CSV table of C-alpha atoms in Angstrom, one decimal:
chain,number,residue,atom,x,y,z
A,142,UNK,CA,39.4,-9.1,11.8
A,143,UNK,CA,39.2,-12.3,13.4
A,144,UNK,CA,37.5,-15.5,11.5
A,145,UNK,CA,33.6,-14.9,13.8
A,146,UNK,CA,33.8,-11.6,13.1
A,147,UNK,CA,34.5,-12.1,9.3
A,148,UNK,CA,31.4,-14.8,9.1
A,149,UNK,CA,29.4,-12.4,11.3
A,150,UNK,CA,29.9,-9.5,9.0
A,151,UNK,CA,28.6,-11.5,5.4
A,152,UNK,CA,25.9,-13.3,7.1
A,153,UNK,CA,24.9,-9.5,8.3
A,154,UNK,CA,25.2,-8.1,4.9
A,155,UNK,CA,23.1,-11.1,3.7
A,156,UNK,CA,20.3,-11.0,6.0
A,157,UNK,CA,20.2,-7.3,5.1
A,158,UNK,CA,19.9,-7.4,1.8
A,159,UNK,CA,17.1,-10.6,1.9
A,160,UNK,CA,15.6,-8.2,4.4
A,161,UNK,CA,15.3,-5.6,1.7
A,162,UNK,CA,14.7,-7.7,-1.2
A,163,UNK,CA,11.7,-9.3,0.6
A,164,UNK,CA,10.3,-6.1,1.7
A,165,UNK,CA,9.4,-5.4,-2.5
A,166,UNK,CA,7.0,-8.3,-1.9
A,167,UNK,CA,5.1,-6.6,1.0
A,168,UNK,CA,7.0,-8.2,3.9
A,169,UNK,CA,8.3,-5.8,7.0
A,170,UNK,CA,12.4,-5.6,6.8
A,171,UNK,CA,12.6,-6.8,10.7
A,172,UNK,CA,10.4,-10.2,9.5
A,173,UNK,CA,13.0,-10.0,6.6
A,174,UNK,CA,15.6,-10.2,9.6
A,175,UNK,CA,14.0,-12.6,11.3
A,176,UNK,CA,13.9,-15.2,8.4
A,177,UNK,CA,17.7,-14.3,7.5
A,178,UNK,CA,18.5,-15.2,11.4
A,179,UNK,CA,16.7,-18.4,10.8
A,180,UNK,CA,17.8,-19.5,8.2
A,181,UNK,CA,21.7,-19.1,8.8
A,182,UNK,CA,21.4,-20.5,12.3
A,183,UNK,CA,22.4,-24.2,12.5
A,184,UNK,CA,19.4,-24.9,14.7
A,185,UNK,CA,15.9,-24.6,15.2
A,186,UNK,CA,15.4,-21.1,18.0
A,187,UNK,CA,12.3,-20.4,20.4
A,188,UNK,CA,10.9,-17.4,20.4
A,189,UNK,CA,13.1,-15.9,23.2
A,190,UNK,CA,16.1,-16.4,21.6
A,191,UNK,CA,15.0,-15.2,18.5
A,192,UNK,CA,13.6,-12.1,20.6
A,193,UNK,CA,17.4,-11.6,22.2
A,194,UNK,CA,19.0,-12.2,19.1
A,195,UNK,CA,17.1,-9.6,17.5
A,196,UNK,CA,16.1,-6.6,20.0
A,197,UNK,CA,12.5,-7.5,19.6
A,198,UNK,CA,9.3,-7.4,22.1
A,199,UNK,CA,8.2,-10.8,22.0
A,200,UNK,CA,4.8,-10.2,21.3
A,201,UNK,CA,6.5,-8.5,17.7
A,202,UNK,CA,8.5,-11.6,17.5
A,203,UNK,CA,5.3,-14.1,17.8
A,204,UNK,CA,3.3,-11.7,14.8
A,205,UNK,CA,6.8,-11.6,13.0
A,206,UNK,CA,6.9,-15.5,13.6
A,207,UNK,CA,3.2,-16.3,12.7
A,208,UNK,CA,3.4,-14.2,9.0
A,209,UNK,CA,6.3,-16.0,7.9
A,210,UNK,CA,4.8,-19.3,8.7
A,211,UNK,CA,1.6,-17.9,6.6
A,212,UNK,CA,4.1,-17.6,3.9
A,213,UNK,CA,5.3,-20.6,4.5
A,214,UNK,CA,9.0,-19.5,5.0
A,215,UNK,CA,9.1,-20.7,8.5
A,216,UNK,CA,7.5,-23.8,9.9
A,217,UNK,CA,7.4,-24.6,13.7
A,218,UNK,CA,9.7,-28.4,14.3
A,219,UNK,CA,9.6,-30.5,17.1
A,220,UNK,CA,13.0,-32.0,19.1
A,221,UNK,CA,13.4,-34.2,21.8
A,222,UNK,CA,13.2,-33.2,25.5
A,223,UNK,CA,12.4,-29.2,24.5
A,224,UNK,CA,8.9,-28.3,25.8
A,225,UNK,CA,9.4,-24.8,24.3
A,226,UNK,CA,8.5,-23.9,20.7
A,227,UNK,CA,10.8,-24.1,18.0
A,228,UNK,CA,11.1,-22.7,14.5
A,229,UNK,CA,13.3,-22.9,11.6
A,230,UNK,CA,13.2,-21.5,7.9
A,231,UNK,CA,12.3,-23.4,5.1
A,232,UNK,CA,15.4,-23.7,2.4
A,233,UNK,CA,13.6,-23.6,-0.3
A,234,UNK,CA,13.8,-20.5,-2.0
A,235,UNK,CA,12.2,-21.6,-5.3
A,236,UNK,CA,9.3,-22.9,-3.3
A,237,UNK,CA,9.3,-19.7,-1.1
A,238,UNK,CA,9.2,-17.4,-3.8
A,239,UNK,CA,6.6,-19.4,-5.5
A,240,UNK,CA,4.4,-18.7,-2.5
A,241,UNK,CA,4.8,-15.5,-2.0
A,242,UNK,CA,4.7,-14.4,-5.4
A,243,UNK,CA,2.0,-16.2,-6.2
A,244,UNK,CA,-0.1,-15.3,-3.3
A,245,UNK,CA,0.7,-11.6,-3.8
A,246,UNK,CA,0.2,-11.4,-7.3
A,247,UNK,CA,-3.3,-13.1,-7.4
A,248,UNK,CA,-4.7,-10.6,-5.0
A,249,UNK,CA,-3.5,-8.2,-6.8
A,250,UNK,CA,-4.5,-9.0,-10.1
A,251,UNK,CA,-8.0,-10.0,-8.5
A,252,UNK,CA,-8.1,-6.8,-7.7
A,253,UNK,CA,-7.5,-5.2,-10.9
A,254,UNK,CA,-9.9,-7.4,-12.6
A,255,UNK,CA,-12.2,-6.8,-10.4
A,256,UNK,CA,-12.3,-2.7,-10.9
A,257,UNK,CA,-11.7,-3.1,-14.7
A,258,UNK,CA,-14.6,-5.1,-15.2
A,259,UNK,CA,-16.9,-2.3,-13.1
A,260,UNK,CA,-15.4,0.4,-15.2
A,261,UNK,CA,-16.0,-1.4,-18.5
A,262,UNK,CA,-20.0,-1.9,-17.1
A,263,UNK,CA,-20.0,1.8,-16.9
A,264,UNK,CA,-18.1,2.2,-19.9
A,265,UNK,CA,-20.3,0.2,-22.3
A,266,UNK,CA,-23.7,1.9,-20.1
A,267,UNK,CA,-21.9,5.1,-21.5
A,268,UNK,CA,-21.8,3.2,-24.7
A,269,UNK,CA,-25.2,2.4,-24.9
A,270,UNK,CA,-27.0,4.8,-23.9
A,271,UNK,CA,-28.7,7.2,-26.5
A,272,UNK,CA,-28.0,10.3,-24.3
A,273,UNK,CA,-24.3,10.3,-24.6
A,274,UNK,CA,-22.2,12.3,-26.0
A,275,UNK,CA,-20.8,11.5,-29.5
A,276,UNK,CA,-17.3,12.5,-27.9
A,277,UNK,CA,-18.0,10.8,-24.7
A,278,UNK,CA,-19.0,7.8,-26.4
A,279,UNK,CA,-15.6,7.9,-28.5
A,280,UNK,CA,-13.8,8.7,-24.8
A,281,UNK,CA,-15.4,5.6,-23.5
A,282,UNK,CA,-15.1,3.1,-26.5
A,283,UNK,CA,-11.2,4.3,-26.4
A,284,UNK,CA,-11.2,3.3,-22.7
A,285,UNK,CA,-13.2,-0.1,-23.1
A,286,UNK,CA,-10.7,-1.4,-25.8
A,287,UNK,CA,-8.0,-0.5,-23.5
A,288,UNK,CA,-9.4,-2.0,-20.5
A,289,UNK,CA,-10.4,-4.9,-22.4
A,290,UNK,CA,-6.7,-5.5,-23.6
A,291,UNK,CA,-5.6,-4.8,-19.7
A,292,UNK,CA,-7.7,-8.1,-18.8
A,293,UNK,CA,-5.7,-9.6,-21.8
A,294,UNK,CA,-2.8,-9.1,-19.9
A,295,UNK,CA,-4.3,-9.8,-16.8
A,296,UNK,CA,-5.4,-13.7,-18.1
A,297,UNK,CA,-1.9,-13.7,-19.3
A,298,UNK,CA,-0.4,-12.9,-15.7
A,299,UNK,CA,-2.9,-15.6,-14.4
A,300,UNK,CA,-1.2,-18.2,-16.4
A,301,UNK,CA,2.3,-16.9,-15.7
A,302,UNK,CA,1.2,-17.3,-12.0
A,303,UNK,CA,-0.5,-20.8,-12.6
A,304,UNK,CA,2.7,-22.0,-14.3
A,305,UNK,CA,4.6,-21.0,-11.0
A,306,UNK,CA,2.1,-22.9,-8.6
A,307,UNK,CA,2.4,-25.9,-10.5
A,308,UNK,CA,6.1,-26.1,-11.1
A,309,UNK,CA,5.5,-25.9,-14.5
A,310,UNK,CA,7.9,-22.8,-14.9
A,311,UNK,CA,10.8,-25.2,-14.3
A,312,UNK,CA,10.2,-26.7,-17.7
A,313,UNK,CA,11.2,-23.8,-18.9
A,314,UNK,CA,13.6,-22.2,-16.6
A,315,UNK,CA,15.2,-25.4,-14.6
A,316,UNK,CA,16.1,-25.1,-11.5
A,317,UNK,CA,20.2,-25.4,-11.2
A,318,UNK,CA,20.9,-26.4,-7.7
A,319,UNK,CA,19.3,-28.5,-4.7
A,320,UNK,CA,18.5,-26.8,-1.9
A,321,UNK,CA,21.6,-26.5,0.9
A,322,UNK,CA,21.4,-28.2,3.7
């Protein structure tokens, strides 16, 4: 196997896994591709040769382009005497993942919040309520203490999060390497 051919076939291997691995966090495995291409090639592409490189429409490409620049993997640079758009991926992987983790996680645990605290309003109604059933009531004061240490957890998570937006994590868990260049 010739030298190209033996750099060709890690870098492969690597942009597939990373394409995996960043399809846990809600990204599609081609925009995985597409920031692997990135960020192994030496120079900043347009969007055609990113779409040749790649076997991709270049309306795909442009969407594929645009979400990792909302998760700020890729930013869009500017060089001398090209008219054409050009983009290149952004290193760092501590930052990156502090972005996208972040930004996934507070949706979600918005979201779980969110339903918990309508299903502890009906709880506590059930509760309340002179009507109820004294098993019900038991079912639902079960639930409520449940759901109440599930927002527990949930502040906890919020704080985890927070620590990783603000770098504070490091503190903890240093960072061991600069980014490569």
């Amino acid at each position: 196997m010739k030298d190209v051919e033996k750099l060709e076939k890690a870098r492969s291997r690597c942009i597939d896994s990373l394409a995996q691995n960043l399809h846990l966090y809600g990204v599609n495995q081609s925009v995985g591709r597409l920031y692997g291409l990135l960020y192994f090639n030496k120079e900043p592409m347009t969007l055609d040769t990113m779409k040749d490189e790649l076997g991709m429409s270049k309306t795909s490409m442009s969407t594929s382009v645009r979400q990792l620049q909302e998760l700020k993997m890729v930013e869009k640079v500017w060089k001398k005497g090209t008219r054409k758009d050009l983009y290149e991926s952004t290193d760092d992987w501590y930052q990156t993942f502090a972005d996208l983790f972040s930004v996934k996680w507070r949706k979600g645990i918005q979201s779980n919040i969110d339903h918990i605290s309508k299903s502890l309003g009906e709880l506590i109604e059930l509760i309340d309520h002179s009507d109820t059933s004294e098993e019900i009531k038991k079912a639902a004061t079960t639930d409520k203490e449940k759901l109440e240490y599930a927002l527990e957890y949930y502040d906890w998570l919020n704080r985890l999060v927070d620590s990783i937006e603000s770098k504070e994590i490091f503190n903890w868990i240093p960072q061991k390497e600069e980014t490569p260049k």
